[in-house]
Short mmCIF file of C-alpha atoms in Angstrom, two decimals:
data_model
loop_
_atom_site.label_atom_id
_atom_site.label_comp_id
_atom_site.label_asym_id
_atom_site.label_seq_id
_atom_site.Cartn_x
_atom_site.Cartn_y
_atom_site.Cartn_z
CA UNK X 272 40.03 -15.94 31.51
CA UNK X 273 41.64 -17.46 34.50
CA UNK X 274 40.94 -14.99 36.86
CA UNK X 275 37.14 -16.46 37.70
CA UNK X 276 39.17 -19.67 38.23
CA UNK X 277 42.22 -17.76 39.98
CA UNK X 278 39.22 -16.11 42.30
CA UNK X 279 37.18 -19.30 43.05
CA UNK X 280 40.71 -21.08 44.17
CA UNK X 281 41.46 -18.14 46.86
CA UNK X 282 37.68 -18.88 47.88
CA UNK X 283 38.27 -23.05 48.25
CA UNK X 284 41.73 -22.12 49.91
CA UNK X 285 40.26 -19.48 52.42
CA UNK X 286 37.62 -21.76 53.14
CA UNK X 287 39.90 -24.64 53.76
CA UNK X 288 41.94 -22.78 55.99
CA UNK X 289 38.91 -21.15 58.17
CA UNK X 290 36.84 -24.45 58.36
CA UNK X 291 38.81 -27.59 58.00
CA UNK X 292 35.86 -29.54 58.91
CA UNK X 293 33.65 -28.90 55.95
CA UNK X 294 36.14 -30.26 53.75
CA UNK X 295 32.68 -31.66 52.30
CA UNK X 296 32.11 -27.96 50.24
CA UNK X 297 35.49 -27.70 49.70
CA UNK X 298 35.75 -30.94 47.66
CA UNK X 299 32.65 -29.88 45.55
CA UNK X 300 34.56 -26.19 45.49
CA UNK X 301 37.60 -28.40 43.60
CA UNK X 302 35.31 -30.00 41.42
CA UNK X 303 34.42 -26.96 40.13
CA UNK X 304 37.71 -25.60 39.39
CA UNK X 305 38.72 -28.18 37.66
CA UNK X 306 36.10 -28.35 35.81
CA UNK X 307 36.49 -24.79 34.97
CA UNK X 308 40.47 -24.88 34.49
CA UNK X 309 39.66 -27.26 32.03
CA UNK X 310 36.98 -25.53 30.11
CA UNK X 311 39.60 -22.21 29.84
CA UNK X 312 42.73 -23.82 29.57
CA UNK X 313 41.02 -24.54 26.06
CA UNK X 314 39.86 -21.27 25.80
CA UNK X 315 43.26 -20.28 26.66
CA UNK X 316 44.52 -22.00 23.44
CA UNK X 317 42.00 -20.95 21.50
CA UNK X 318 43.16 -16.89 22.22
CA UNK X 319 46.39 -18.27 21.47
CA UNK X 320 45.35 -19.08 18.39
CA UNK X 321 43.38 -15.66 17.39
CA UNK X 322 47.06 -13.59 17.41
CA UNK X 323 49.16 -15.89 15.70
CA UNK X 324 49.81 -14.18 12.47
CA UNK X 325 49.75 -16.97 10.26
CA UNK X 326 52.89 -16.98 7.72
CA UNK X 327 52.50 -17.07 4.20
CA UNK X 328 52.68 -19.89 2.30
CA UNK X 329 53.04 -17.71 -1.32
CA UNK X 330 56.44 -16.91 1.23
CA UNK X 331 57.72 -20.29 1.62
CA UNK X 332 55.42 -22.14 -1.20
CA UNK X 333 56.09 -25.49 1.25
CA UNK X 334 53.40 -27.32 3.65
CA UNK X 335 54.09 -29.90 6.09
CA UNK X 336 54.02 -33.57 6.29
CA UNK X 337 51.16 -33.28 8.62
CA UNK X 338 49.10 -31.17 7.45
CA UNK X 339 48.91 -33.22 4.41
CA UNK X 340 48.31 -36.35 6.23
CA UNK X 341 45.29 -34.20 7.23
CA UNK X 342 43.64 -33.56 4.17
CA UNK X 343 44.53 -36.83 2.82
CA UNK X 344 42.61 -38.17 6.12
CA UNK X 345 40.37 -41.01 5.10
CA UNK X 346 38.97 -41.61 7.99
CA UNK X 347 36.83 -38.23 8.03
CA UNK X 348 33.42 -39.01 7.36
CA UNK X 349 30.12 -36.59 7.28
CA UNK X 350 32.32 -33.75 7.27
CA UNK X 351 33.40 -34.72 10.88
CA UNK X 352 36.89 -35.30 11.94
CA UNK X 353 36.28 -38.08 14.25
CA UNK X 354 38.12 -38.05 17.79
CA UNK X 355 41.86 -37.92 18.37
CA UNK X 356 42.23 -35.93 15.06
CA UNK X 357 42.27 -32.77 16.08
CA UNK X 358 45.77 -30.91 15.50
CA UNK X 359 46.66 -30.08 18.54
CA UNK X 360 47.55 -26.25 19.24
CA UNK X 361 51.39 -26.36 20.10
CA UNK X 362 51.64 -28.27 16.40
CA UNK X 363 50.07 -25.32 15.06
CA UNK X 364 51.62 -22.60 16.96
CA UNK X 365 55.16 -24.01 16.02
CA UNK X 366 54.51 -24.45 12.06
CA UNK X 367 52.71 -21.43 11.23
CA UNK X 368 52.87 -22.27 7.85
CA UNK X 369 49.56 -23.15 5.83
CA UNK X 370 49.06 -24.60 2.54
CA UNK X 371 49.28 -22.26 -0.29
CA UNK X 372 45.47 -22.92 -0.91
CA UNK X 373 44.47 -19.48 0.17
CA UNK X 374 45.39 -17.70 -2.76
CA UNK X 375 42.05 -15.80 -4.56
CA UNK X 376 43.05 -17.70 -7.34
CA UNK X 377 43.39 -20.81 -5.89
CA UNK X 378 39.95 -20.82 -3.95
CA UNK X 379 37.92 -19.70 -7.60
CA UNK X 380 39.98 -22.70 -8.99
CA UNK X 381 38.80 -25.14 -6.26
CA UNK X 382 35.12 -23.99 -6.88
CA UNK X 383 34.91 -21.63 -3.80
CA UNK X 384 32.00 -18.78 -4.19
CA UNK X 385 33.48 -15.18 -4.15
CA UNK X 386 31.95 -12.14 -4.04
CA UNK X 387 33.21 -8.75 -5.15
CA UNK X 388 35.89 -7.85 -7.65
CA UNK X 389 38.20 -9.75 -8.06
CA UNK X 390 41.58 -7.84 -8.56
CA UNK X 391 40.74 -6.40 -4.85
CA UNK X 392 43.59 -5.93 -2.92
CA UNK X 393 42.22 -7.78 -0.40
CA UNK X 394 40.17 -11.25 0.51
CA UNK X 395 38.40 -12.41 2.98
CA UNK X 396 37.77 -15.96 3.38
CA UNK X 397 34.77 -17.00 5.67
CA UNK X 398 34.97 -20.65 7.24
CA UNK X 399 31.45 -20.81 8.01
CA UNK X 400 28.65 -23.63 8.85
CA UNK X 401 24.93 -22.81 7.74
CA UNK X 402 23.82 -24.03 11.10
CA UNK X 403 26.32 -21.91 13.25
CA UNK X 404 24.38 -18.76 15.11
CA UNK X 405 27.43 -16.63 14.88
CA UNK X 406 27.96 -17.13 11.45
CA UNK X 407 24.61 -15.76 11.09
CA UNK X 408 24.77 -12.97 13.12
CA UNK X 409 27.75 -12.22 10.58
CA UNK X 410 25.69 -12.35 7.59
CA UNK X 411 23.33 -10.49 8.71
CA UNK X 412 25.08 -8.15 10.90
CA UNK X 413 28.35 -7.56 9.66
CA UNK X 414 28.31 -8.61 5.78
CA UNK X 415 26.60 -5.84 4.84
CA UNK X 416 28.64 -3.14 5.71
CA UNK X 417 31.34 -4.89 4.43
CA UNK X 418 29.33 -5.20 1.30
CA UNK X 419 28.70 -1.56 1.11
CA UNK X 420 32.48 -0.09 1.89
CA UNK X 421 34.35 -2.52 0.63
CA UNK X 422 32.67 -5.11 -1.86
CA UNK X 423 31.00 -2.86 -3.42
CA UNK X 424 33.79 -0.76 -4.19
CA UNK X 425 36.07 -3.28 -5.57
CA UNK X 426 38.41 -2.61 -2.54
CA UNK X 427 38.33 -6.36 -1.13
CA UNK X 428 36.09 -9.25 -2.22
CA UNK X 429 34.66 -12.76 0.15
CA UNK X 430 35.33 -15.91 -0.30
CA UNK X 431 32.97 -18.91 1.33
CA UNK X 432 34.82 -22.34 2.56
CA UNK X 433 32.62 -24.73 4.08
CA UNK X 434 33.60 -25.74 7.82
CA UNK X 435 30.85 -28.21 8.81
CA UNK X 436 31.16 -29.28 12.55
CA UNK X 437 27.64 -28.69 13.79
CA UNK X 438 25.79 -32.09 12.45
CA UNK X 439 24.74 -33.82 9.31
CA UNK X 440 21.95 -31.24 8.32
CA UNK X 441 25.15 -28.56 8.11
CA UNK X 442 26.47 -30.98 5.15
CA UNK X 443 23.67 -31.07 3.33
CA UNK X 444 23.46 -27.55 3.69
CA UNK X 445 27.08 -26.93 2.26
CA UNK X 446 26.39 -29.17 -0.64
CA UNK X 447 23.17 -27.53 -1.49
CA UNK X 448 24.88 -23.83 -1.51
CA UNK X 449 27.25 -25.68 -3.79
CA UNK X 450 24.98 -26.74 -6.20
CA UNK X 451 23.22 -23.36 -5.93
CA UNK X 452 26.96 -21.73 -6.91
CA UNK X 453 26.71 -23.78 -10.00
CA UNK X 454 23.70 -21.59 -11.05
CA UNK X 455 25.43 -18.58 -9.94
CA UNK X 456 22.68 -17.87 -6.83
CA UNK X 457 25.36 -19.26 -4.25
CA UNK X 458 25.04 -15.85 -2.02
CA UNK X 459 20.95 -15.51 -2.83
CA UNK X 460 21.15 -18.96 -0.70
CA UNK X 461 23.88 -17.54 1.62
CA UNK X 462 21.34 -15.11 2.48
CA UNK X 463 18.41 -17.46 2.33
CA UNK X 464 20.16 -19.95 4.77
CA UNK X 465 21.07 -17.40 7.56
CA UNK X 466 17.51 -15.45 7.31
CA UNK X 467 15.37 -18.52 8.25
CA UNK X 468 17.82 -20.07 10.55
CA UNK X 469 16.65 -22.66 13.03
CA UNK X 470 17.79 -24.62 16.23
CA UNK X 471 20.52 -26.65 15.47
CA UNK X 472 19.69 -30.12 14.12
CA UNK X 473 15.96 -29.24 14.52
CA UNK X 474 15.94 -30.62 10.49
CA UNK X 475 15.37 -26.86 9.32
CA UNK X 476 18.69 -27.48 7.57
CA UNK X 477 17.41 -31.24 5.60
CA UNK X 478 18.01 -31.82 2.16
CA UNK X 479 14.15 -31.53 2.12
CA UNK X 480 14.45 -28.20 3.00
CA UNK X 481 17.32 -27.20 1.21
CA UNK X 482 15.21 -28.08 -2.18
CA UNK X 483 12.43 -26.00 -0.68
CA UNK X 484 14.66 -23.35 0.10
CA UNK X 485 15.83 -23.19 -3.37
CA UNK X 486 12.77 -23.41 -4.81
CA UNK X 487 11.99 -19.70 -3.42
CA UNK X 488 15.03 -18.11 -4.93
CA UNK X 489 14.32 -16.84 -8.31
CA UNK X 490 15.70 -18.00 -11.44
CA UNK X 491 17.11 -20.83 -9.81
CA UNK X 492 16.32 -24.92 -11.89
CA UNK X 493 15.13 -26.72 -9.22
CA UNK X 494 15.43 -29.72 -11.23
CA UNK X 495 19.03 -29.02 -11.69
CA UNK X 496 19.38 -28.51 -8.40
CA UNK X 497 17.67 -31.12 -6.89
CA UNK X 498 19.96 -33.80 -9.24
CA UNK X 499 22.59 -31.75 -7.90
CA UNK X 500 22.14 -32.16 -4.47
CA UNK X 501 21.08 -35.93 -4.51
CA UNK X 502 23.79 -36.65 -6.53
CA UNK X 503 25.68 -35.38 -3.62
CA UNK X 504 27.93 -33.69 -6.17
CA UNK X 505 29.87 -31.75 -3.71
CA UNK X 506 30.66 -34.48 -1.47
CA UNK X 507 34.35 -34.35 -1.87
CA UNK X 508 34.82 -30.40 -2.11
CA UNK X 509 32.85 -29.81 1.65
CA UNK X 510 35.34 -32.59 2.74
CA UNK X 511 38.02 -30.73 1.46
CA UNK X 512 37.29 -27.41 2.70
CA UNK X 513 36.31 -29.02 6.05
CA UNK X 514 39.60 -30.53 6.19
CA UNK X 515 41.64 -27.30 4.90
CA UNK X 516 39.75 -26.03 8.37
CA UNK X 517 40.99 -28.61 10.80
CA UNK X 518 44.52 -28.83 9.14
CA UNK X 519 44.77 -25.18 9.82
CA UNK X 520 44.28 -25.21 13.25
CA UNK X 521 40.61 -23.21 13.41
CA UNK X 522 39.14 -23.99 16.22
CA UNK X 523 35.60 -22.53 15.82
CA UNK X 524 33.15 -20.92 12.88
CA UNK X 525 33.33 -18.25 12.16
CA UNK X 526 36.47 -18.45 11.24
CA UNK X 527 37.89 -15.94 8.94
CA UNK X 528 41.41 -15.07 7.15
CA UNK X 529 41.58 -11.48 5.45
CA UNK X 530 44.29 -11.11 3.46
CA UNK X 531 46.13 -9.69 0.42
CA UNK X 532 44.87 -11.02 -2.53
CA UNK X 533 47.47 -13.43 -3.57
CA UNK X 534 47.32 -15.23 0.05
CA UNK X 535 50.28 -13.19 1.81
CA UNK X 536 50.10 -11.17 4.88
CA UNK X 537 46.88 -12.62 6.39
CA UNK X 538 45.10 -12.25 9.82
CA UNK X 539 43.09 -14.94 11.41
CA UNK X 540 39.93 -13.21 13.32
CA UNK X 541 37.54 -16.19 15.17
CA UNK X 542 34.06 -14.99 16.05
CA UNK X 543 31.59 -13.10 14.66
CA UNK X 544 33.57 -9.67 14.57
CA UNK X 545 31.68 -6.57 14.73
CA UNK X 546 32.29 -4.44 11.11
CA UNK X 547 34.60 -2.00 12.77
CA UNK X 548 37.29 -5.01 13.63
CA UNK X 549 37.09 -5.53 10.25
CA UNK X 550 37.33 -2.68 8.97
CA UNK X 551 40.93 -1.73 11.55
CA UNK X 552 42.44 -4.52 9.46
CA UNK X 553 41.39 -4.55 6.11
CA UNK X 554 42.26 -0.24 6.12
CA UNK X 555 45.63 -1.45 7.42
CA UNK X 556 46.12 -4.23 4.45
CA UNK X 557 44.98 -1.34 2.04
CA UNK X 558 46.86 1.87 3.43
CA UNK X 559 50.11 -0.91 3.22
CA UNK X 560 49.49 -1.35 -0.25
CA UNK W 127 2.51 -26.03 81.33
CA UNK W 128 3.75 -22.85 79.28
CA UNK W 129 3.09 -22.76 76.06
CA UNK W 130 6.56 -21.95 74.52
CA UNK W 131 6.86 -20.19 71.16
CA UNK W 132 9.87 -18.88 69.10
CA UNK W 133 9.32 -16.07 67.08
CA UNK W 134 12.19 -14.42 64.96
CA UNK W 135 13.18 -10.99 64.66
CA UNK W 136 13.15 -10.66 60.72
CA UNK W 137 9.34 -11.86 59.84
CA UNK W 138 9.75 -11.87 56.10
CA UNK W 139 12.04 -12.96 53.21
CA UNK W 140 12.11 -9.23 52.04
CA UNK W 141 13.41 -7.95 55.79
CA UNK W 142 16.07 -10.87 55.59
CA UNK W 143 17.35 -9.32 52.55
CA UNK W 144 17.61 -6.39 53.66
CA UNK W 145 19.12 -7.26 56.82
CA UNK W 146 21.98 -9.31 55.25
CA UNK W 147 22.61 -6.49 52.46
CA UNK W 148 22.85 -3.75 55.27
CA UNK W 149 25.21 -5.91 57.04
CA UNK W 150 27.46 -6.99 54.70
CA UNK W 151 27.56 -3.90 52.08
CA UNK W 152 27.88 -1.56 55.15
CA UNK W 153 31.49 -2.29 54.55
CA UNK W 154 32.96 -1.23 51.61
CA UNK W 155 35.42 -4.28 50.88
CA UNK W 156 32.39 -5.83 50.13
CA UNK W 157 30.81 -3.39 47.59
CA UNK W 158 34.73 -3.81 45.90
CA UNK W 159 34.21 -7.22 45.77
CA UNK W 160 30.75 -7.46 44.30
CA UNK W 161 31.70 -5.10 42.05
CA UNK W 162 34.91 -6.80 40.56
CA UNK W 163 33.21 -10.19 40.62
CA UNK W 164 30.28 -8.83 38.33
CA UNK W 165 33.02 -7.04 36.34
CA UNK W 166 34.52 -10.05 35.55
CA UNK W 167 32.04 -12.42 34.65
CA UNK W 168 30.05 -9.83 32.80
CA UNK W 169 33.41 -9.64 30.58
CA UNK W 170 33.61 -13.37 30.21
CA UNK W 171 30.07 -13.91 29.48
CA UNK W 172 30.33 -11.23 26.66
CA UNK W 173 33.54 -12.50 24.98
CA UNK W 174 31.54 -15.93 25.41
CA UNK W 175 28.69 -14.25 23.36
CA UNK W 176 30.43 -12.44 21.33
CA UNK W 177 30.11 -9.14 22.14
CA UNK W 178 33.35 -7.96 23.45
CA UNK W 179 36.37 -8.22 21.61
CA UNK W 180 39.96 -6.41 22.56
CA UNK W 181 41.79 -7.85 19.24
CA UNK W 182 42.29 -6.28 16.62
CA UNK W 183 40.38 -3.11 18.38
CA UNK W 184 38.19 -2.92 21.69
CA UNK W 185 34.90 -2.91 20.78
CA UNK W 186 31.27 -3.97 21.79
CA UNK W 187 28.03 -4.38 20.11
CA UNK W 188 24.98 -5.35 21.05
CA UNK W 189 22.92 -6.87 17.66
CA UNK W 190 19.34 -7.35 17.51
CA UNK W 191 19.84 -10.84 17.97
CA UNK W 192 21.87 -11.02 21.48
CA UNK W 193 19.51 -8.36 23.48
CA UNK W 194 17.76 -11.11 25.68
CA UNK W 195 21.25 -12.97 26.39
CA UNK W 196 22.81 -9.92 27.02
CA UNK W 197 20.03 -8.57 29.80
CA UNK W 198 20.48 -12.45 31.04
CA UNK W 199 23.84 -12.47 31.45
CA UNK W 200 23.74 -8.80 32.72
CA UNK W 201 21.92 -10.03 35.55
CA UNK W 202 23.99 -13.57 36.48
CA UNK W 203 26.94 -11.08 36.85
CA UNK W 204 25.48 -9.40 39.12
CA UNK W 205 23.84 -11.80 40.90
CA UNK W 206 27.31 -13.46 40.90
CA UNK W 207 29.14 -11.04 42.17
CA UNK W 208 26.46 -10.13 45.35
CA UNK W 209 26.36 -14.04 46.36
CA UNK W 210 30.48 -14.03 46.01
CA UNK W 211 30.64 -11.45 48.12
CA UNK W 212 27.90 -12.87 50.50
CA UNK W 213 29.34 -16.19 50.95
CA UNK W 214 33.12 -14.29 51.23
CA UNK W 215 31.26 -12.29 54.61
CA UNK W 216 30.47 -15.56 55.78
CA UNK W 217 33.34 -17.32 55.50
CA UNK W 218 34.81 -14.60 57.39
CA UNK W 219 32.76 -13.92 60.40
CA UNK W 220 30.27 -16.69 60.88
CA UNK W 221 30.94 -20.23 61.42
CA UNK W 222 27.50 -21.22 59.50
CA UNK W 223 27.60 -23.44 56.57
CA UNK W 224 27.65 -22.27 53.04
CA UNK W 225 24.85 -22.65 50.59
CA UNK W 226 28.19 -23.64 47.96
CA UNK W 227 25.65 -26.18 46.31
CA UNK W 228 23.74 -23.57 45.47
CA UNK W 229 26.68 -20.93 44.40
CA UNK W 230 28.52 -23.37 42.42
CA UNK W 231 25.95 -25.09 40.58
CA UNK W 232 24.52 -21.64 39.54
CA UNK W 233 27.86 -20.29 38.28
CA UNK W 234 28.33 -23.40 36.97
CA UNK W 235 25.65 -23.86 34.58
CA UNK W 236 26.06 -19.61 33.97
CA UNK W 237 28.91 -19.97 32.56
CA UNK W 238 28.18 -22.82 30.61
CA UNK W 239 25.15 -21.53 29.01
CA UNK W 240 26.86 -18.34 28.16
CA UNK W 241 28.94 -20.03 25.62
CA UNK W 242 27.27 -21.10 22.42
CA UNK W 243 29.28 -24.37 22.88
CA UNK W 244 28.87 -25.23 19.12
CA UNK W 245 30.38 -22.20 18.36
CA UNK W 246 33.11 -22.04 19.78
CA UNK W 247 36.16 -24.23 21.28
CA UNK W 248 34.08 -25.70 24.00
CA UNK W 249 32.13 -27.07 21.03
CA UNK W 250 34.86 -28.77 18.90
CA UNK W 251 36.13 -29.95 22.32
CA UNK W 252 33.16 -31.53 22.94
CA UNK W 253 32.84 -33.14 19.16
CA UNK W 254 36.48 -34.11 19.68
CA UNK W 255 36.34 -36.20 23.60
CA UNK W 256 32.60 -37.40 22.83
CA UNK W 257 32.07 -37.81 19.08
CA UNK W 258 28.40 -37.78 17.88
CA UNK W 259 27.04 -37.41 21.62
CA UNK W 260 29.20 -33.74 22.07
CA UNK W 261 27.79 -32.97 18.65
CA UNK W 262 24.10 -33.67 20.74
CA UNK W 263 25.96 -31.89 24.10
CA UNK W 264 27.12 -28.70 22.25
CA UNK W 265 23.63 -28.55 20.35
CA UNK W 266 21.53 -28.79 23.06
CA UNK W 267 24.17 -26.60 24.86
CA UNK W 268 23.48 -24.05 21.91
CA UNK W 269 19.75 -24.51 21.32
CA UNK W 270 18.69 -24.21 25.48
CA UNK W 271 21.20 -21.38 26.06
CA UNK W 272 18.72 -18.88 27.37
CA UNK W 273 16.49 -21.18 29.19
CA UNK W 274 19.98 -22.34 30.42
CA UNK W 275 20.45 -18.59 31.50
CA UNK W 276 16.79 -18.89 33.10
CA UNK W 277 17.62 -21.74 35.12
CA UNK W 278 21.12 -20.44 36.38
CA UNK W 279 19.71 -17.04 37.56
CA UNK W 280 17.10 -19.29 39.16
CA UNK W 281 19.80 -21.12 41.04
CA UNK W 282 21.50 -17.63 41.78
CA UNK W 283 18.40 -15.99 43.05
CA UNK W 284 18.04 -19.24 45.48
CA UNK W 285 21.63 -19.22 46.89
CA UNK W 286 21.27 -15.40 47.39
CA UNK W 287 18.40 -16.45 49.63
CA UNK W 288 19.80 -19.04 51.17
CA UNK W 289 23.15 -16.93 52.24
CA UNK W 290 20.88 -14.01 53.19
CA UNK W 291 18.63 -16.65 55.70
CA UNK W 292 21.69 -17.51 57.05
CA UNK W 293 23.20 -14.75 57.64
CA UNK W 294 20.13 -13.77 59.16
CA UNK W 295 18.97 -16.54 60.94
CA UNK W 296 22.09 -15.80 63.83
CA UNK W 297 20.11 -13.15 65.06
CA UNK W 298 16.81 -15.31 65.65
CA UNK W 299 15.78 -15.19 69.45
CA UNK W 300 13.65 -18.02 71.64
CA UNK W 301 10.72 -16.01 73.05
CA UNK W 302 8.90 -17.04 75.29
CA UNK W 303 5.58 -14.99 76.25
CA UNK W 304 5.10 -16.65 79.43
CA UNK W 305 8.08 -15.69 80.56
#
């Protein structure tokens, strides 16, 4: 990543050295790599993240001071963390050990939507935002083959946890596919959600539209979901997961963690993964079994 | 009293193009240049989008969904890589000014628009330093992305010109018919 920044720098320098007297382009050369140092040195710690091989807490059953003080947060509000909140990476890096939430168990308990069967070997867990374009480029993209080879065969099963960071539409999104859980239809709305996508915070994502949205899917009570989602029900549990998110470290959604079905050995993959990446590791988890 | 008149040698934008590619990719430094500079941005702009990935296996895709960024972003590599290259032959053997306005600001907003900021760490980043206004910043970052693209191959196409008139413009002559 920094070789674009690596290459503009022997440009600014060769240029410096040739022409001393435009030092005029050369300042708006170091602008620019700054700029751009910046920009990948974030980057950089965002790679960082994608190979740590998080440790398991069904290992150590412990969880840190910290990370605690994270979910307990109180100032988070709108599902935002505001600024200054962030975990930084190094924090991460060095305790690599997450709360014991990610056990299959543990997410049904909490009131997260799975899919599949589930005494799979292995879970996935998707971190995802309704209003993320990635996220829907893995629902419609990826999911399906993963549907087909592995949910469908009782080899590994998907679990949702909402990680809203792209605007206040995105939590009323999460609370509506909530409330459409409660009927059972959370993944009919999964679908729903990613196939008539919009611009971010163009409203496609209002509560408005959420009640229109589950109006279409059949079988669902739109009066019981409407009371659902003004009640704002699911406040607390979008918080929650939203927190789990930033306490972990992830950086960006997609996020995902596949993993053995009681929470031990798991992989962090950020990005809207092609099916084959998933497939390399969830093979591995199985072959290891 | 003469009437004195310049005329230069190249007549058209299309013969200064050519000009300045003959000159420069007539040596094949050059050509290696260009082509690692477009090698490398193409590879950023499609881990940016997505596309490529090297962990857990190397692999790229190209959905349904990413064909216009992909052609886009095809193209600012390129373009990238032939304006590096440009500006590198100038630094080297003219003492004209660079059009680095032009280069930077184009690579600039490039890469920028190749990242769906929202997306990815660029967007929390943003959210985290500017609170509700990066939330506005990444969005619009993530909602204008290919007319973002537009705009920086726009800006590419113009620096391009720009290096080509000056590399160019050296060999204008004064003529003067009366002479």
């Amino acid at each position: 990543m920094l070789l674009m920044t690596n290459f503009s720098s022997l440009i600014g320098i060769v240029n410096l050295l040739r022409t001393s007297k435009r030092l005029n382009g050369f300042y708006t050369f170091m602008a620019f790599t700054i700029l751009t140092t910046l920009i990948y040195a974030q980057m950089g710690s965002l790679n960082k993240l994608e190979s740590i091989q998080l440790a398991t807490a069904a290992e150590t059953g412990t969880e840190t001071a910290e990370e605690r003080a994270h979910e307990e947060n109180p100032n988070v509000q709108n599902g935002f963390s505001p600024a200054g909140q962030l975990p930084n990476m190094t924090q991460i890096a060095n305790n690599t050990v997450i709360p014991n939430e990610f056990a299959l168990s543990n997410l049904v308990a909490q009131g997260s939507p799975s899919f599949g069967n589930q005494s799979a070997s292995v879970t996935i867990i998707e971190f995802g935002d309704f209003q993320c374009h990635f996220c829907g480029r893995f629902a419609i993209q990826t999911e399906p083959s993963l549907n087909s080879t592995y949910f469908q065969t009782g080899k590994a099963n998907l679990v949702f946890k909402h990680f809203v960071t792209h605007g206040p539409d995105s939590f009323s999104a999460a609370m509506a596919s909530q409330c459409a859980n409660d009927q059972g239809k959370f993944w009919n709305f999964y679908k729903t959600l990613y196939n008539n996508q919009g611009e971010e915070n163009s409203g496609w994502a209002s509560a408005n539209n959420m009640k229109k949205f589950a109006a279409g899917i059949p079988g669902m009570d739109t009066q019981k979901f409407d009371s659902c989602l003004d009640s704002q029900k699911y406040k607390s549990l979008v918080e929650n997961d939203t927190n789990l998110a930033f306490s972990s470290g992830f950086q960006g959604t997609p996020t995902y963690i596949i993993q053995k079905n009681n929470g031990s050995d798991r992989e962090v993959l950020l990005g809207a993964y092609p099916f084959p990446s998933f497939q390399a590791i969830i093979d591995k988890k199985i072959s290891g079994d | 009293m003469p009437n004195k008149k310049t005329m230069p040698i190249t007549t058209s934008w299309q013969d200064s193009l050519i000009l300045s590619f003959r000159t420069v990719f007539s040596n094949w430094p050059y050509l290696l240049i260009t082509g690692g500079t477009a090698t490398v941005f193409w590879i950023v702009f499609n881990v940016f989008d997505q596309l490529l990935f090297f962990s857990p296996i190397v692999i790229f895709y190209l959905p349904d969904d990413a064909v216009i960024g992909f052609i886009l972003a095809t193209l600012t590599a390129i373009l990238l890589g032939i304006v590096v290259s440009m500006n590198v032959y100038v630094f080297r053997h003219s003492k004209l000014k660079l059009g680095l306005a032009a280069f930077f600001s184009g690579s600039t907003v490039s890469v920028i628009s190749s990242t769906c900021a929202s997306c990815s760490s660029l967007g929390f980043l943003l959210v985290s330093v500017f609170g509700g206004t990066g939330v506005a910043a990444s969005s619009f970052l993530s909602n204008y992305q290919t007319p973002l693209r537009v705009l920086s191959i726009a800006l590419l196409t113009w620096a391009l010109f720009s290096v080509a008139n000056k590399l160019t413009s050296s060999c204008v002559i004064k003529y003067d018919p009366s002479k």
